[in-house]
CSV table of C-alpha atoms in Angstrom, one decimal:
chain,number,residue,atom,x,y,z
A,1,MET,CA,-49.5,-26.2,-0.9
A,2,SER,CA,-46.8,-24.9,-2.9
A,3,LYS,CA,-44.0,-22.5,-1.4
A,4,PRO,CA,-44.8,-18.7,-1.6
A,5,LEU,CA,-42.8,-16.8,-3.9
A,6,VAL,CA,-40.8,-15.1,-1.7
A,7,HIS,CA,-39.8,-18.4,-0.3
A,8,ARG,CA,-38.8,-19.8,-3.8
A,9,VAL,CA,-37.0,-16.3,-4.9
A,10,LEU,CA,-34.8,-16.8,-2.0
A,11,GLU,CA,-34.0,-20.3,-2.0
A,12,ILE,CA,-33.0,-19.7,-6.0
A,13,LEU,CA,-30.9,-16.9,-5.0
A,14,ARG,CA,-29.1,-18.9,-2.3
A,15,GLU,CA,-28.3,-21.5,-4.6
A,16,ASN,CA,-27.8,-19.5,-7.9
A,17,PRO,CA,-26.5,-16.3,-7.0
A,18,GLY,CA,-26.3,-13.7,-9.5
A,19,LEU,CA,-29.5,-14.5,-11.5
A,20,SER,CA,-31.1,-12.0,-13.7
A,21,VAL,CA,-34.6,-10.7,-13.9
A,22,LYS,CA,-35.3,-13.1,-17.0
A,23,GLU,CA,-33.5,-16.1,-15.6
A,24,LEU,CA,-35.7,-15.9,-12.5
A,25,SER,CA,-38.9,-15.2,-14.3
A,26,THR,CA,-38.6,-18.4,-16.2
A,27,LEU,CA,-37.5,-20.4,-13.1
A,28,LEU,CA,-40.7,-19.0,-11.4
A,29,ASP,CA,-42.7,-19.6,-14.2
A,30,ILE,CA,-43.9,-16.2,-14.1
A,31,SER,CA,-43.7,-12.8,-16.2
A,32,VAL,CA,-40.8,-10.8,-16.2
A,33,GLU,CA,-43.1,-7.8,-14.9
A,34,ARG,CA,-44.1,-9.6,-11.9
A,35,THR,CA,-40.7,-11.0,-10.9
A,36,ARG,CA,-39.2,-7.7,-11.5
A,37,GLY,CA,-41.9,-6.0,-9.1
A,38,LEU,CA,-41.1,-8.8,-6.7
A,39,LEU,CA,-37.3,-8.3,-6.7
A,40,TYR,CA,-37.9,-4.5,-6.4
A,41,LYS,CA,-39.7,-5.1,-3.2
A,42,LEU,CA,-37.2,-7.4,-1.8
A,43,LYS,CA,-34.4,-5.3,-2.5
A,44,SER,CA,-36.0,-2.1,-1.1
A,45,SER,CA,-36.7,-4.1,2.1
A,46,GLY,CA,-32.7,-5.4,2.0
A,47,PHE,CA,-33.3,-8.9,1.6
A,48,ILE,CA,-31.2,-8.9,-1.8
A,49,GLU,CA,-29.1,-6.7,-3.3
A,50,ARG,CA,-27.6,-6.4,-6.9
A,51,ALA,CA,-24.5,-8.5,-8.2
A,52,GLY,CA,-23.5,-7.9,-11.7
A,53,LYS,CA,-26.3,-7.9,-14.0
A,54,GLY,CA,-28.5,-10.0,-11.3
A,55,TYR,CA,-29.0,-10.7,-7.8
A,56,MET,CA,-28.1,-12.2,-4.4
A,57,LEU,CA,-29.0,-12.5,-1.0
A,58,THR,CA,-28.3,-10.1,1.6
A,59,GLU,CA,-27.6,-11.6,5.3
A,60,ARG,CA,-31.0,-10.3,6.2
A,61,GLY,CA,-32.3,-12.0,3.4
A,62,LEU,CA,-30.5,-15.4,4.6
A,63,ARG,CA,-32.1,-14.8,8.1
A,64,LEU,CA,-35.6,-14.4,6.3
A,65,LEU,CA,-35.1,-17.6,4.4
A,66,GLU,CA,-34.0,-19.6,7.7
A,67,TYR,CA,-37.4,-18.2,9.2
A,68,LEU,CA,-39.3,-19.5,6.6
A,69,GLU,CA,-37.8,-22.8,6.4
A,70,ARG,CA,-38.3,-23.3,10.1
A,71,SER,CA,-42.0,-22.0,9.8
A,72,LYS,CA,-44.4,-24.7,10.1
A,73,THR,CA,-47.2,-22.3,8.2
A,74,LEU,CA,-46.3,-21.6,4.5
A,75,LEU,CA,-47.9,-18.7,3.1
A,76,HIS,CA,-49.5,-19.1,-0.6
A,77,PRO,CA,-48.4,-16.3,-2.7
A,78,GLU,CA,-52.0,-15.3,-3.5
A,79,GLU,CA,-52.9,-15.3,0.4
A,80,LYS,CA,-50.6,-13.1,1.6
A,81,PRO,CA,-48.4,-10.2,0.0
A,82,VAL,CA,-44.9,-9.9,0.1
A,83,GLU,CA,-44.9,-7.1,2.5
A,84,GLU,CA,-47.0,-9.4,4.9
A,85,THR,CA,-44.5,-12.4,5.0
A,86,MET,CA,-41.8,-9.7,5.5
A,87,ARG,CA,-43.7,-8.3,8.2
A,88,ILE,CA,-44.0,-12.0,9.8
A,89,HIS,CA,-40.3,-12.6,9.7
A,90,GLU,CA,-39.6,-9.4,11.6
A,91,GLU,CA,-42.0,-10.1,14.3
A,92,ALA,CA,-41.3,-13.4,14.8
A,93,PRO,CA,-38.9,-14.6,17.5
A,94,LYS,CA,-35.3,-15.4,16.5
A,95,PRO,CA,-34.4,-18.9,16.7
A,96,THR,CA,-32.7,-19.9,20.3
A,97,LEU,CA,-29.1,-21.2,19.5
A,98,PRO,CA,-28.3,-23.9,21.8
A,99,GLU,CA,-26.3,-22.8,25.1
A,100,THR,CA,-23.2,-24.9,24.4
A,101,PRO,CA,-21.8,-25.6,20.9
A,102,THR,CA,-21.3,-29.2,19.8
A,103,THR,CA,-17.9,-31.0,19.6
A,104,GLY,CA,-17.3,-30.1,16.3
A,105,SER,CA,-17.8,-26.5,16.9
A,106,THR,CA,-16.0,-26.5,19.9
A,107,GLN,CA,-13.0,-28.0,17.9
A,108,VAL,CA,-13.1,-25.4,15.3
A,109,VAL,CA,-13.3,-22.4,17.6
A,110,ALA,CA,-10.1,-23.8,19.3
A,111,GLU,CA,-8.6,-24.4,15.9
A,112,LEU,CA,-9.4,-20.8,15.0
A,113,VAL,CA,-8.2,-19.3,18.5
A,114,GLN,CA,-4.7,-21.3,17.9
A,115,PHE,CA,-4.3,-20.1,14.4
A,116,GLN,CA,-4.9,-16.5,15.8
A,117,ASN,CA,-2.2,-17.1,18.4
A,118,VAL,CA,0.1,-18.2,15.8
A,119,ILE,CA,-0.8,-15.2,13.7
A,120,VAL,CA,0.0,-12.6,16.4
A,121,ASP,CA,3.2,-14.5,17.3
A,122,LEU,CA,4.5,-14.4,13.7
A,123,LYS,CA,3.3,-10.7,13.5
A,124,ARG,CA,5.3,-10.1,16.5
A,125,ARG,CA,8.4,-11.8,15.2
A,126,VAL,CA,8.3,-9.9,12.2
A,127,GLU,CA,8.0,-6.5,14.1
A,128,ALA,CA,11.2,-7.7,15.9
A,129,LEU,CA,13.2,-8.8,12.9
A,130,GLU,CA,12.0,-5.3,11.3
A,131,LYS,CA,13.2,-3.3,14.2
A,132,ARG,CA,16.6,-5.6,14.1
A,133,ILE,CA,17.2,-4.6,10.5
A,134,GLU,CA,16.8,-1.1,11.1
A,135,GLU,CA,19.3,-1.1,13.9
A,136,LEU,CA,21.7,-3.0,11.6
A,137,GLU,CA,21.1,-0.6,8.6
A,138,TRP,CA,21.9,2.4,11.0
A,139,ALA,CA,24.9,0.8,12.0
A,140,LEU,CA,26.1,0.0,8.6
A,141,ARG,CA,25.6,3.5,7.3
A,142,ASN,CA,27.7,4.9,10.4
A,143,LEU,CA,30.5,2.3,9.7
A,144,GLU,CA,30.2,3.6,5.7
A,145,LYS,CA,30.6,7.2,6.7
A,146,ALA,CA,33.6,6.1,9.2
A,147,VAL,CA,35.3,4.3,6.6
A,148,GLN,CA,34.7,7.0,3.9
A,149,ALA,CA,36.0,9.5,6.3
A,150,LYS,CA,39.1,7.5,6.9
A,151,GLN,CA,39.6,7.3,3.2
A,152,LYS,CA,39.2,11.1,2.8
A,153,ARG,CA,41.9,11.5,5.6
A,154,SER,CA,44.1,9.0,3.8
A,155,GLU,CA,44.0,10.9,0.6
A,156,SER,CA,44.8,14.4,2.0
A,157,LEU,CA,47.4,13.2,4.4
A,158,VAL,CA,50.1,15.9,5.1
A,159,LEU,CA,52.6,15.9,7.8
A,160,GLU,CA,52.5,18.3,10.2
A,161,GLU,CA,55.8,19.0,9.6
A,162,PRO,CA,57.9,17.4,6.8
A,163,VAL,CA,60.4,16.0,9.2
A,164,MET,CA,58.8,13.8,12.2
A,165,PHE,CA,60.0,11.1,14.4
A,166,TYR,CA,58.5,7.8,13.4
A,167,SER,CA,56.7,7.1,17.0
A,168,ASP,CA,55.2,10.5,17.0
A,169,VAL,CA,53.8,10.0,13.5
A,170,VAL,CA,52.4,6.4,14.7
A,171,ASN,CA,50.5,7.8,17.4
A,172,LYS,CA,48.9,10.6,15.6
A,173,TYR,CA,47.9,8.5,12.6
A,174,GLY,CA,48.4,4.7,13.1
A,175,GLN,CA,50.9,2.5,12.3
A,176,VAL,CA,48.9,0.5,9.8
A,177,TYR,CA,48.0,3.8,8.0
A,178,ILE,CA,51.8,5.0,7.9
A,179,GLU,CA,53.0,1.9,6.5
A,180,LYS,CA,50.5,2.2,3.8
A,181,MET,CA,51.5,5.6,3.3
A,182,ILE,CA,55.2,4.5,3.1
A,183,SER,CA,54.3,1.7,0.7
A,184,GLU,CA,52.5,4.4,-1.7
A,185,ASN,CA,55.8,6.4,-1.4
A,186,LYS,CA,54.0,9.3,-0.1
A,187,VAL,CA,56.2,9.6,2.8
A,188,LYS,CA,59.8,8.0,3.5
A,189,LYS,CA,61.1,6.3,6.5
A,190,VAL,CA,64.6,7.4,7.5
A,191,GLY,CA,65.9,5.7,10.2
A,192,ALA,CA,63.8,6.7,13.2
A,193,LEU,CA,62.3,9.5,11.0
A,194,VAL,CA,59.2,10.0,8.7
A,195,VAL,CA,60.0,12.3,6.1
A,196,ASP,CA,57.9,13.8,3.4
A,197,SER,CA,59.0,12.4,0.0
A,198,GLU,CA,58.9,15.7,-1.8
A,199,PHE,CA,61.1,17.1,1.0
A,200,TYR,CA,63.6,14.3,1.0
A,201,LYS,CA,63.9,14.4,-2.7
A,202,GLU,CA,64.6,18.2,-2.6
A,203,PHE,CA,67.0,17.9,0.2
A,204,LYS,CA,69.1,15.1,-1.4
A,205,ALA,CA,69.6,17.3,-4.5
A,206,LYS,CA,71.6,19.8,-2.3
A,207,PHE,CA,74.5,17.1,-2.1
A,208,PRO,CA,77.3,17.5,-1.7
A,209,ILE,CA,77.1,19.8,1.3
A,210,LYS,CA,80.2,21.6,2.4
A,211,ILE,CA,80.9,21.8,5.9
A,212,GLN,CA,80.6,25.4,6.0
A,213,ASP,CA,77.4,25.3,4.7
A,214,VAL,CA,75.6,23.0,7.3
A,215,ASP,CA,74.6,26.1,9.3
A,216,LYS,CA,72.7,27.7,6.5
A,217,LEU,CA,70.4,24.3,6.5
A,218,SER,CA,66.9,24.6,7.9
A,219,HIS,CA,66.0,23.1,11.5
A,220,HIS,CA,64.4,20.0,9.7
A,221,GLU,CA,67.3,19.4,7.3
A,222,LYS,CA,69.7,19.5,10.0
A,223,ILE,CA,67.7,16.7,12.0
A,224,LEU,CA,67.5,14.8,8.7
A,225,LEU,CA,71.3,15.2,7.8
A,226,ASP,CA,72.3,13.7,11.4
A,227,GLU,CA,69.8,10.9,10.6
A,228,MET,CA,71.2,10.1,7.7
A,229,ARG,CA,74.7,10.1,8.7
A,230,ARG,CA,73.8,7.7,11.6
A,231,GLU,CA,72.1,5.4,9.1
A,232,ALA,CA,75.5,5.8,6.8
A,233,ILE,CA,73.1,7.1,4.1
A,234,VAL,CA,75.5,10.3,4.1
A,235,VAL,CA,79.5,10.1,4.9
A,236,LEU,CA,81.7,13.0,5.6
A,237,PHE,CA,84.2,13.1,2.7
A,238,ALA,CA,87.7,14.3,3.5
A,239,GLY,CA,86.3,16.5,6.4
A,240,LYS,CA,85.2,18.8,3.8
A,241,GLU,CA,81.7,18.0,2.6
A,242,TYR,CA,79.0,15.4,3.1
A,243,ARG,CA,78.2,13.1,0.4
A,244,LEU,CA,75.3,10.5,-0.3
A,245,VAL,CA,76.3,7.2,-0.5
A,246,GLU,CA,72.9,5.5,-1.1
A,247,GLU,CA,72.0,4.8,-4.9
């Protein structure tokens, strides 16, 4: 006895998913109209679905095919309609699975579990790295802001007073920073003093300074004059006036 059409259609679609109505009718050796009607009923019952221009089995269709292959009674297409074949599948008891998996299945399951554990561990490591990267980016942004702020202070540095003691300036701005300002000729070190370059230039332009004019100097100019005398940059000439001796 030949296999019923339902069985044959399901077998063909399992092996050749995506066949069209015309291709199926050729393989089944039945008319296109009959094939189309059969496919319509199978699709309406959820046993097949469209796949491009053709059809393929659904999970439900695969279960029906498994039942038909296990069944000892084969239904002839002329004896039983498609609906009864489907009903038999729905009412038939589900095949009993073995209580314990085979050795091969156990190994596959173990490998899958191990693979999943590896994936979970990698995901945790990636999340930790992403968090660390965020922390480093945050620290880098803060560092960049601090550097920019320091550079801004460097560009806009103005001594609180035109003449200050070197130790006081170092305490306030830092030695490295002050040495940089000196190298850029923004300030000048005179003995124990740090003097604004413009102030120093204007003060030197006043020489020679007569003795009687010393009292007319400002407080900062007097401090600078005394330091310049200690550094032998200025000398008292003939007891009458102060003269510069530096080049």
